Short mmCIF file of C-alpha atoms and ligand atoms in Angstrom, two decimals:
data_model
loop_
_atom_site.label_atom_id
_atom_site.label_comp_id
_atom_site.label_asym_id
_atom_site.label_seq_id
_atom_site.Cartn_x
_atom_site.Cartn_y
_atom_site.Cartn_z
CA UNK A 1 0.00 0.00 0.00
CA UNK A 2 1.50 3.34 -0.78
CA UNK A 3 0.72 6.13 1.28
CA UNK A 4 2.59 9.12 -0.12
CA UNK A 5 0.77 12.11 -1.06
CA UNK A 6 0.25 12.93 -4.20
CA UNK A 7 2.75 15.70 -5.84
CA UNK A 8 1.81 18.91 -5.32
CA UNK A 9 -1.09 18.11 -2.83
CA UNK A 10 -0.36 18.58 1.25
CA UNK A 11 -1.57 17.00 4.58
CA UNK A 12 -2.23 20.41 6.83
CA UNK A 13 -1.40 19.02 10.05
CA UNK A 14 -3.10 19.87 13.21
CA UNK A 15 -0.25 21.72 14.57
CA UNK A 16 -0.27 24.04 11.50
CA UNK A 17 -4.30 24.36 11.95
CA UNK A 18 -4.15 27.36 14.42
CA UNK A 19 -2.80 29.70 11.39
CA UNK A 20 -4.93 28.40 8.77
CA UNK A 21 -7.80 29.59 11.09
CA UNK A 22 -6.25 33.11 11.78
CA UNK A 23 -6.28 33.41 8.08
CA UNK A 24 -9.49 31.87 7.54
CA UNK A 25 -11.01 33.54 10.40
CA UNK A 26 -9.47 36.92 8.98
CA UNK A 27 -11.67 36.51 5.75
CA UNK A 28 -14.93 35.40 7.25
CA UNK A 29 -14.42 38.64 10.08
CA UNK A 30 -14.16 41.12 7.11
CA UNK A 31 -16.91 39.64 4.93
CA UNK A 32 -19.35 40.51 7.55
CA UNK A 33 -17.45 44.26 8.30
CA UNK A 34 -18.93 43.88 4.48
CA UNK A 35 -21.70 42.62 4.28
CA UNK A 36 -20.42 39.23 1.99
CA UNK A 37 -22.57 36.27 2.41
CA UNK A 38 -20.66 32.79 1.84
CA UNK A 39 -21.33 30.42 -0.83
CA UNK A 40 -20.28 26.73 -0.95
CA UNK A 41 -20.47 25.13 -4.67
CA UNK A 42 -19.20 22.08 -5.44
CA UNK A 43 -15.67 20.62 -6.10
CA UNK A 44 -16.43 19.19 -9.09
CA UNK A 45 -18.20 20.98 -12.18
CA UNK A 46 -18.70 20.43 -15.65
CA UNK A 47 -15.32 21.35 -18.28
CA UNK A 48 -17.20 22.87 -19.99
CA UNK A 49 -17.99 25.68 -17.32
CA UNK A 50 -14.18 26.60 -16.99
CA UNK A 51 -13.76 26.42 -20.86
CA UNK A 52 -16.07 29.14 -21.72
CA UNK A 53 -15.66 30.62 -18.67
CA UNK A 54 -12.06 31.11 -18.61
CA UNK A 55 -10.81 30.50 -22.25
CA UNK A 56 -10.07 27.59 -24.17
CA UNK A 57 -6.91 28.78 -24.78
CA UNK A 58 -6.10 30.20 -21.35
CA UNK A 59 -3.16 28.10 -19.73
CA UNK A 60 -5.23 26.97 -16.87
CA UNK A 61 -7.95 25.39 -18.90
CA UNK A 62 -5.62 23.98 -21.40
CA UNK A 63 -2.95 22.63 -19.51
CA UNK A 64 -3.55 23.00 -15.64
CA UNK A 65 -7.04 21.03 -15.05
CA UNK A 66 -8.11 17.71 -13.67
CA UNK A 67 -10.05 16.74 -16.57
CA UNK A 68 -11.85 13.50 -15.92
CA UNK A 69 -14.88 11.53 -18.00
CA UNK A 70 -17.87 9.90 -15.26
CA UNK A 71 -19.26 6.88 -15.90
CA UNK A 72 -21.90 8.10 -18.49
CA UNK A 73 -18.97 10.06 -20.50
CA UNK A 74 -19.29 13.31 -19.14
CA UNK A 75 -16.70 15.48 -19.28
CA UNK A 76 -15.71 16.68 -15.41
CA UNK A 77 -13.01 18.72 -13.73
CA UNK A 78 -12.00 19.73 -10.37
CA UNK A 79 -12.75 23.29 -9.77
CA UNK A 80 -9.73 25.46 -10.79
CA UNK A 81 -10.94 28.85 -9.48
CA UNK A 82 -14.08 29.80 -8.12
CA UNK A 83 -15.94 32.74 -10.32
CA UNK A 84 -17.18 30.55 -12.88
CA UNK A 85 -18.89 28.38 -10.54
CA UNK A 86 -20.46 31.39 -8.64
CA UNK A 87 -21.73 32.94 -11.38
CA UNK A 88 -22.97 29.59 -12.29
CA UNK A 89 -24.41 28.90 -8.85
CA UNK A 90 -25.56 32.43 -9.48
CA UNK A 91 -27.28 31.60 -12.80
CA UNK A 92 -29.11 28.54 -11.24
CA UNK A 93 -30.32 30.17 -8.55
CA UNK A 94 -32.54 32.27 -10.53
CA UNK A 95 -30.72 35.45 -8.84
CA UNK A 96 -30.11 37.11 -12.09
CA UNK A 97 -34.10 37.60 -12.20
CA UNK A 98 -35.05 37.69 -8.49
CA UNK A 99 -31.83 39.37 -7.16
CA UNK A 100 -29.40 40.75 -9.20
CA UNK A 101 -27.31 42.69 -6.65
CA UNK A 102 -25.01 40.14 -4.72
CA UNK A 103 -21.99 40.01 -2.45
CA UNK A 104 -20.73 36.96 -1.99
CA UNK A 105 -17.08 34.92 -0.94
CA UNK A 106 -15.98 31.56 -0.58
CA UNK A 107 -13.16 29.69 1.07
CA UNK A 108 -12.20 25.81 -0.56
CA UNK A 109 -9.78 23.93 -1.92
CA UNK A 110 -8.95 24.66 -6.24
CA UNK A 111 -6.84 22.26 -8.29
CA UNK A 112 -4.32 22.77 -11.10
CA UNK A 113 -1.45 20.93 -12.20
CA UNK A 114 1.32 23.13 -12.13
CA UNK A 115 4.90 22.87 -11.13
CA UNK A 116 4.63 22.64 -7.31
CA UNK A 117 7.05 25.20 -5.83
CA UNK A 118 7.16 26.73 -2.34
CA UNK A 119 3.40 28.41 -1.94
CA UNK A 120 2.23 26.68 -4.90
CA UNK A 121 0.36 23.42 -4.83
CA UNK A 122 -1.70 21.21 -7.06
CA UNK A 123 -4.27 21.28 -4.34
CA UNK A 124 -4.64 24.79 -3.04
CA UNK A 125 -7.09 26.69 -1.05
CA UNK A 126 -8.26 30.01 -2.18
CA UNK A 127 -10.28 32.84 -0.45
CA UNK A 128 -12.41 34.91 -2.75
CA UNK A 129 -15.26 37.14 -3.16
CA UNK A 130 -17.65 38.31 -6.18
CA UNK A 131 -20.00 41.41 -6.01
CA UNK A 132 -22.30 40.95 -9.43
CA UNK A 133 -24.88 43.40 -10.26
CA UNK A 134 -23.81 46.56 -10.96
CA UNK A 135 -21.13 48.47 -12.38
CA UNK A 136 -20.14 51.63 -10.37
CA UNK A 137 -17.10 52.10 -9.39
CA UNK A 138 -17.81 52.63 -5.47
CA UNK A 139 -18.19 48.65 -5.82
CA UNK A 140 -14.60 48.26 -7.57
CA UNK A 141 -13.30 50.36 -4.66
CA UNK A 142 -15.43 48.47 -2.45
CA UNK A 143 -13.62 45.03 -3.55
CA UNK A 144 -10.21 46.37 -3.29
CA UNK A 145 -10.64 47.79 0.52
CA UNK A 146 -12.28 44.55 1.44
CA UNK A 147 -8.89 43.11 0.17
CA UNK A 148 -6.55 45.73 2.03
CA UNK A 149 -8.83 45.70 5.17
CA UNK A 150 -8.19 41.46 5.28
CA UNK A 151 -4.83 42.20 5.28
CA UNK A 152 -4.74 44.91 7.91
CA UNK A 153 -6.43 42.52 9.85
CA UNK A 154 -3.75 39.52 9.27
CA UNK A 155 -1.25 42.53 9.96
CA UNK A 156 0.50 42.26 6.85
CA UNK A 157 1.60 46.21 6.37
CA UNK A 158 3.61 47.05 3.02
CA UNK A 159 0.35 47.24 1.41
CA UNK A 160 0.87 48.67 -2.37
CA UNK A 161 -1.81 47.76 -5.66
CA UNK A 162 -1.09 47.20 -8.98
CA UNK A 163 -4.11 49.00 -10.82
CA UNK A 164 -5.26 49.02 -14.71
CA UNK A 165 -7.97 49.06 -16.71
CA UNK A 166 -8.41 46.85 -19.69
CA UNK A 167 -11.84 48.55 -20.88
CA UNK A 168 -15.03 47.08 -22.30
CA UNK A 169 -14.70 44.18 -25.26
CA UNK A 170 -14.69 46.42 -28.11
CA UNK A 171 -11.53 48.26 -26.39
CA UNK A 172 -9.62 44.83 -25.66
CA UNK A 173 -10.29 44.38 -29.47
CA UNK A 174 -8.89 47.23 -30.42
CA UNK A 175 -6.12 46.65 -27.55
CA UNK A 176 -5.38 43.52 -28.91
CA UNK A 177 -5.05 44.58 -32.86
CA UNK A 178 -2.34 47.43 -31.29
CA UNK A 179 -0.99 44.33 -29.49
CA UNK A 180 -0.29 42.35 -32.42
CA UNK A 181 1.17 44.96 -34.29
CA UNK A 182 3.27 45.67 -31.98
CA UNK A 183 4.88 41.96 -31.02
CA UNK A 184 4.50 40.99 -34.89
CA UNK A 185 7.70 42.83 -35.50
CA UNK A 186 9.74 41.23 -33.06
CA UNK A 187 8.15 37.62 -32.43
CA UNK A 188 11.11 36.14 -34.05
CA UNK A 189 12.68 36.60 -31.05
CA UNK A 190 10.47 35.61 -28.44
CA UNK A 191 9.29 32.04 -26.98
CA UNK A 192 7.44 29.42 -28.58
CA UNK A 193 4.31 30.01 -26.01
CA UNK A 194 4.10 33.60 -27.27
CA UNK A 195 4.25 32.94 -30.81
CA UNK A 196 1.18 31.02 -29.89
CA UNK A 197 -0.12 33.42 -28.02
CA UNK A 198 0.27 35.97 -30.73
CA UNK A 199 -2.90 34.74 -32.94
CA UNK A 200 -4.63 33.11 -30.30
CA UNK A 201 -4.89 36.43 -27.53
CA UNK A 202 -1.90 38.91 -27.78
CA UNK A 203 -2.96 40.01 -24.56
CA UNK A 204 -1.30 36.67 -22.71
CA UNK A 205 1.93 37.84 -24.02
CA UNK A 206 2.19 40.31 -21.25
CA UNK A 207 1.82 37.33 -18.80
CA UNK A 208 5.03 35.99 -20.29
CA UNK A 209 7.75 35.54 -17.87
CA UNK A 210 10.14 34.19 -20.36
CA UNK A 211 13.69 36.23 -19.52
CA UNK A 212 14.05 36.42 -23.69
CA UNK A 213 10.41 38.13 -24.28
CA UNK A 214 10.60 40.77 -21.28
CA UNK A 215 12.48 43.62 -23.40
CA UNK A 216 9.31 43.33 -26.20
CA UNK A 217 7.09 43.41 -23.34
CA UNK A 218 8.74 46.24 -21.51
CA UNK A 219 7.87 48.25 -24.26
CA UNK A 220 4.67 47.05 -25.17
CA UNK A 221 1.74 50.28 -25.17
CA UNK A 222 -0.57 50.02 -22.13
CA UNK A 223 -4.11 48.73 -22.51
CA UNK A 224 -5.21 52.02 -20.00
CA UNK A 225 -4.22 54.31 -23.07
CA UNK A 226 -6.60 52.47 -25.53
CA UNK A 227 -10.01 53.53 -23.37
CA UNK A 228 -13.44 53.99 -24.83
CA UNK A 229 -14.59 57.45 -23.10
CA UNK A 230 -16.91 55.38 -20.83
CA UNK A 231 -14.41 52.95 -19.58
CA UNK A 232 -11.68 55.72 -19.07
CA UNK A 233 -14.32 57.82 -17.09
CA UNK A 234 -15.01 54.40 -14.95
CA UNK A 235 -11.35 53.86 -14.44
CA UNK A 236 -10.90 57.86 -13.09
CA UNK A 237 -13.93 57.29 -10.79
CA UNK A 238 -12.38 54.13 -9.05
CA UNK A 239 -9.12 55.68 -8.86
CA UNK A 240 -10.36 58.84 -7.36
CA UNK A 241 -12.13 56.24 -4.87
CA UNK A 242 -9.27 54.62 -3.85
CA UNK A 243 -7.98 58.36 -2.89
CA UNK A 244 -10.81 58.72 -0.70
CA UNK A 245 -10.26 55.64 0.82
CA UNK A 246 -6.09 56.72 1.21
CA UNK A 247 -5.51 53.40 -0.82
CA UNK A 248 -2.23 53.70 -2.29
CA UNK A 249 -1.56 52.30 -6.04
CA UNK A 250 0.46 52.41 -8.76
CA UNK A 251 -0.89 52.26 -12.40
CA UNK A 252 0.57 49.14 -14.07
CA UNK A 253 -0.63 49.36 -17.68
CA UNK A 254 0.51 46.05 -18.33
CA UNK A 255 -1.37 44.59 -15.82
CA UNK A 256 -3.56 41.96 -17.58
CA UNK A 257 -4.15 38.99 -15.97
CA UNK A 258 -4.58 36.03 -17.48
CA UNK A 259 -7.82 34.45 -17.77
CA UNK A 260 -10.59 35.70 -20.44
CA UNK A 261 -13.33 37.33 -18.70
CA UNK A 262 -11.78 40.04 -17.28
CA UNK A 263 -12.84 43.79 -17.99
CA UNK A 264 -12.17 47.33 -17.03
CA UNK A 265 -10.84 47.25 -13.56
CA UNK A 266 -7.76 44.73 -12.65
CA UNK A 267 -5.53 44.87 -9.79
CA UNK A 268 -3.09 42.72 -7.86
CA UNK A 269 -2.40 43.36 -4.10
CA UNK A 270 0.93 43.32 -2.62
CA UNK A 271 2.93 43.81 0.43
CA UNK A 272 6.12 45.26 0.53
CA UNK A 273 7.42 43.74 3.74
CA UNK A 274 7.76 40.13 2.31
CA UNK A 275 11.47 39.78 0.84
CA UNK A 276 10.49 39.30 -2.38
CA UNK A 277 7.46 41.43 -3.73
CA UNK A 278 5.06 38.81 -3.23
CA UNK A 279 1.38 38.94 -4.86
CA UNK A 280 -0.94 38.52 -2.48
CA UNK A 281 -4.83 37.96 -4.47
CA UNK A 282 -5.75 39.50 -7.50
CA UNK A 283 -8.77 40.08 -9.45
CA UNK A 284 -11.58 42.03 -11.34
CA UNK A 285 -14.21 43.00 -13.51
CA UNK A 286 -16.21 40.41 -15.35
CA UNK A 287 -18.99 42.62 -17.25
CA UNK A 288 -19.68 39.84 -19.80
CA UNK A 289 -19.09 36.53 -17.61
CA UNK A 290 -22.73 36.21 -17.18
CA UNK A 291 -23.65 37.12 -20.26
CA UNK A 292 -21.30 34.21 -21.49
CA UNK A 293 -22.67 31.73 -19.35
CA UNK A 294 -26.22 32.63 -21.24
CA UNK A 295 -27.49 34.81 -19.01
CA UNK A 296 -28.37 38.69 -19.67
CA UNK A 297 -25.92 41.61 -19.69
CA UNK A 298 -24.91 41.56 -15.89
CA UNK A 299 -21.61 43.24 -14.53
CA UNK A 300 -19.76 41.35 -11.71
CA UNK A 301 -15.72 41.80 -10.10
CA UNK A 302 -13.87 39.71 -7.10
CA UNK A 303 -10.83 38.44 -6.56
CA UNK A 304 -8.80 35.82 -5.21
CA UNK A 305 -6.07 34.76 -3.41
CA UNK A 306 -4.44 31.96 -1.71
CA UNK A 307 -4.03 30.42 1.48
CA UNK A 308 -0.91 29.03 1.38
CA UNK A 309 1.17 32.05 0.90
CA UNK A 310 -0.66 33.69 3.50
CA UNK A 311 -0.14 30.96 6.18
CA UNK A 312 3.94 30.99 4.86
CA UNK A 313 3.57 34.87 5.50
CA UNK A 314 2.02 34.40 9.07
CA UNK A 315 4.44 32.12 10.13
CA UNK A 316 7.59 33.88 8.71
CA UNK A 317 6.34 36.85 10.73
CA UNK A 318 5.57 35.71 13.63
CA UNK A 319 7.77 36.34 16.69
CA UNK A 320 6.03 33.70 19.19
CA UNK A 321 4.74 30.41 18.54
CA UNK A 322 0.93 30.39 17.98
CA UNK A 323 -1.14 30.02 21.43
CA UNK A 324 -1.95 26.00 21.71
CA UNK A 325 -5.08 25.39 22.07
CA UNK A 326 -4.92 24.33 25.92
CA UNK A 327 -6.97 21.70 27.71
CA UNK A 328 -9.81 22.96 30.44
CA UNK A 329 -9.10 19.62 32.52
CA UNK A 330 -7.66 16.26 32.05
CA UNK A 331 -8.72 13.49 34.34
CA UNK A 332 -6.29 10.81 35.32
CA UNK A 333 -7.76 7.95 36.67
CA UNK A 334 -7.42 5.10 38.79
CA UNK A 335 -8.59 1.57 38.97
CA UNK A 336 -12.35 0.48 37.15
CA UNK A 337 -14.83 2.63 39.43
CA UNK A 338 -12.16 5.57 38.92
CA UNK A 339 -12.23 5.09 35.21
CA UNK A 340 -16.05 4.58 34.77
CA UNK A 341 -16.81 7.83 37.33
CA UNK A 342 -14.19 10.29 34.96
CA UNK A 343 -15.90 8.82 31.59
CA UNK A 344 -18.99 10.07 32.66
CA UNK A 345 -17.76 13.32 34.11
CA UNK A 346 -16.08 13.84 31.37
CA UNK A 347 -19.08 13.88 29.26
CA UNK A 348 -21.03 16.02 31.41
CA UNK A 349 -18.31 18.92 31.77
CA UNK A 350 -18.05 18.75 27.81
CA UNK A 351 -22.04 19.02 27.51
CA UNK A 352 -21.21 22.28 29.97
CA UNK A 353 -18.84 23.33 26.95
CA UNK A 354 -15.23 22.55 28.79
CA UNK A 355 -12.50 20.78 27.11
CA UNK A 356 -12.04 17.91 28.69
CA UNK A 357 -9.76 14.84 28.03
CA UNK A 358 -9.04 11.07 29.37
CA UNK A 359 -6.39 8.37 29.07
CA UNK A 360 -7.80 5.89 26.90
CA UNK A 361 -4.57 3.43 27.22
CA UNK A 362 -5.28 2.43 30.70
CA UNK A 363 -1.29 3.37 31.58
CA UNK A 364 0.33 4.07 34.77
CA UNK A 365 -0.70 7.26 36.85
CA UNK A 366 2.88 8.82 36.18
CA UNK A 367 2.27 8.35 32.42
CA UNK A 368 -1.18 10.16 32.12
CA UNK A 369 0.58 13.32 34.29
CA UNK A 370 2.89 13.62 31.72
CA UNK A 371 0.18 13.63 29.07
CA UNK A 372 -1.78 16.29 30.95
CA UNK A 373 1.16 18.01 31.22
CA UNK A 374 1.61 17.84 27.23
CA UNK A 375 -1.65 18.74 26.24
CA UNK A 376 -1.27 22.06 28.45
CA UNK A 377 -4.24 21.12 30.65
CA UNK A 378 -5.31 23.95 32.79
CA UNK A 379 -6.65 21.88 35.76
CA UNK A 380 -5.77 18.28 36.95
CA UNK A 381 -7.98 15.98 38.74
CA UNK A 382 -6.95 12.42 39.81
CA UNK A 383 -9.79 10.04 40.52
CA UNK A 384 -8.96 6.54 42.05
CA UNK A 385 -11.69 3.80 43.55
CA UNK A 386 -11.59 5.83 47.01
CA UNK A 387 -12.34 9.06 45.21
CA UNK A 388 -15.64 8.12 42.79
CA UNK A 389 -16.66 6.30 45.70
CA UNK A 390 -16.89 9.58 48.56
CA UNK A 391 -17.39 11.76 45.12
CA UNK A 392 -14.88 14.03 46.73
CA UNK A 393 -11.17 14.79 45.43
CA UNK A 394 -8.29 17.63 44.97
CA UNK A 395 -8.37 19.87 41.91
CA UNK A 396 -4.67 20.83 40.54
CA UNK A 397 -4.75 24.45 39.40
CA UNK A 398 -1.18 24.00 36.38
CA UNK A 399 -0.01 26.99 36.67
CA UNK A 400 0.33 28.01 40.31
CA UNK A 401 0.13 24.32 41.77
CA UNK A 402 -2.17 24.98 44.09
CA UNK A 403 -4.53 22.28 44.93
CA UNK A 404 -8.19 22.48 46.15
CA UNK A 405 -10.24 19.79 47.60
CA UNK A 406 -14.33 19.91 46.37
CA UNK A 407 -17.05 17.79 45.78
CA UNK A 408 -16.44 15.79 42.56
CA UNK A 409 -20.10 16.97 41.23
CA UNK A 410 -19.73 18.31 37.80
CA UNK A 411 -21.51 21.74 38.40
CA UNK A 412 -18.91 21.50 41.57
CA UNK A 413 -15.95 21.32 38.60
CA UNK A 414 -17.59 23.52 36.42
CA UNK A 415 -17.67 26.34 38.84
CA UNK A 416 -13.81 25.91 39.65
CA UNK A 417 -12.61 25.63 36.38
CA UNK A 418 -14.75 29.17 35.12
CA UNK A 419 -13.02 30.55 38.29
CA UNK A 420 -9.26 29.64 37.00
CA UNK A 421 -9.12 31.38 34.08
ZN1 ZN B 1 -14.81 50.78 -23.26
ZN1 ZN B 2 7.20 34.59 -24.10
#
């Protein structure tokens, strides 16, 4: 039997837990400073779904997913990202009729098969949220402060955005012709991906980290230059938002990000205090998404981000060790009637909402105080025969030693252990 993991995907073991909560908690604390409601969709969703959604030609849906066929020759995949599927969830709902203005996030596990490097895994777990319904630009600067305030939260400071707008479809047309005049003359030069790219969506070029391509992108024009009036009036209302808000940004006009349905607004947060100028989410506008999907003319933005690379930032960060979760009590016990009185203890000081924990290996006394003493119980009780029989015994207080004798009754218990802290 072989029990490695598969490449790429990761046990997160309990003693890593406590700051995939802090981060987890950190996102479910500022969707309701929001107003965000969460949505759970399924892990698995028709490939169809990403491949309109996202692009045929886009590199997740073409080379990254878990494509699999069911057993009536279906065509499946494991979720990649998650705006497809809300907007889909969104779609089936009947929302677009009944109630078309939405804030919504999710937090879940997304699969691609990339090269697994440090923060990147084949198995990842993404944070994201999705406001659909309408397109002023107090909701794009909505989205981004939701981003920045989940940060502040987590305490990651160094907080900088990479801002550009990309404009409606018939200015990413037009983008894209400028685009393709522009790489045509040196694409000679440049990698194989990008001389696909050059037909298929000039606009993935600028995704291209290929060493060899970066001088033709360097000089490629910005899409921000090539607005309609309406989108450039859009982009100047969220970036005079962000002012408001004393967001700080910097215009990146080659900010394009990869995946088809993006319009207008894009951005990428990132923090200056990690080493390297690490991305933290990114996302936004989808104006045609549902529209795509078969749905009417509705606008929608979000972003995402992962998990991982926030739990690596936590931990590099962090000065102390992450509080353990400590024990309320642990019960050592002695001989059968010991055992059989602390089981049932036990059960009534958790119904009272203490932590409470046993030895289930019937070992020596000396063994089970070392336990307690590794699972950081708070309080230490020893029952024996003599004690469950009188129902009276001494309660060890950890910290300060100090013992206490009482009545073994659980509201007895319960009492002294809300009394030591
Ligand atoms: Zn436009
Ligand atoms: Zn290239």
């Amino acid at each position: 039997m072989n029990t490695d993991r598969i490449r790429g995907m990761y046990d997160i073991l309990p003693d890593e837990i406590g700051w995939w909560r802090l981060a987890e908690q950190a996102m479910i604390d500022t969707a309701r400073r929001f107003n965000y409601r969460e949505i759970r969709f399924p892990i698995v969703e028709y490939t169809e779904l990403f491949a309109r959604g996202m692009g045929e030609a886009t590199d997740v849906v073409g080379k990254e997913m878990y494509t699999f066929t069911d057993r009536k020759e279906r065509s499946l995949s494991l979720r990649p990202e998650g705006t497809a599927s809300v907007v889909r969830a969104y779609l089936n709902q009947g929302w677009h009729t009944q109630a078309p203005f939405q804030k919504l996030f999710y937090i879940g596990p997304m699969f691609r098969y990339e090269k697994p490097q440090k923060g990147r895994c084949r198995q990842f777990h993404q944070f994201g949220i999705e406001a659909l319904g309408s397109l002023d630009p107090s909701l794009d600067a909505e989205v981004i402060s939701f981003a920045w305030s989940m940060m502040d939260q987590l305490g990651i400071g160094g907080l900088w955005l990479r801002l550009n707008s990309i404009g409606c479809s018939e200015d990413r047309e037009r983008f894209r012709a400028v685009l393709h005049a522009h790489f045509s003359r040196s694409i000679a030069h440049m990698c194989a991906d990008c001389n696909r790219r050059l037909d298929e969506n000039p606009m993935r070029i600028l995704d291209c980290k290929e060493p060899q391509c970066q001088p033709f992108i360097d000089t490629a024009p910005g899409s921000a230059d090539h607005l309609c009036p309406e989108c450039a009036l859009h982009f100047a209302h969220v970036r005079s938002l962000l002012d408001l808000l004393g967001l700080g940004y910097e215009i990146d006009s080659r900010l394009v990000r990869g995946i088809d349905y993006y319009t207008r607004t894009v951005f990428e947060l990132m923090s200056k205090d990690l080493g390297s100028q690490d991305t933290l989410l990114g996302g936004g506008r989808y104006d045609g998404l549902v529209e795509t999907f078969g749905g009417p003319s509705i606008p929608g933005l979000g972003f995402a981000g992962g998990f991982e690379r926030l739990v690596i930032i936590l931990q590099e960060r962090a000065n102390a060790k992450l509080t353990e979760t400590s024990l309320d009590l642990f019960l050592a016990t002695l001989g059968e009637a010991g055992r059989r009185y602390a089981f049932s203890l036990a059960q009534r000081l958790r119904r009272d909402g203490f932590s409470v924990d046993i030895d289930h290996r019937n070992r020596a006394l000396r063994k089970q105080l070392t336990l307690a003493n590794a699972l950081h119980a708070r309080h230490l009780l020893v029952i024996g025969d003599d004690e469950a029989r009188a129902a009276r015994g001494k309660i060890k207080q950890m910290d300060s030693g100090e013992e206490l004798e009482i009545s073994l009754e659980a509201d007895t218990i319960a009492d002294v252990l809300r009394k030591g802290g």
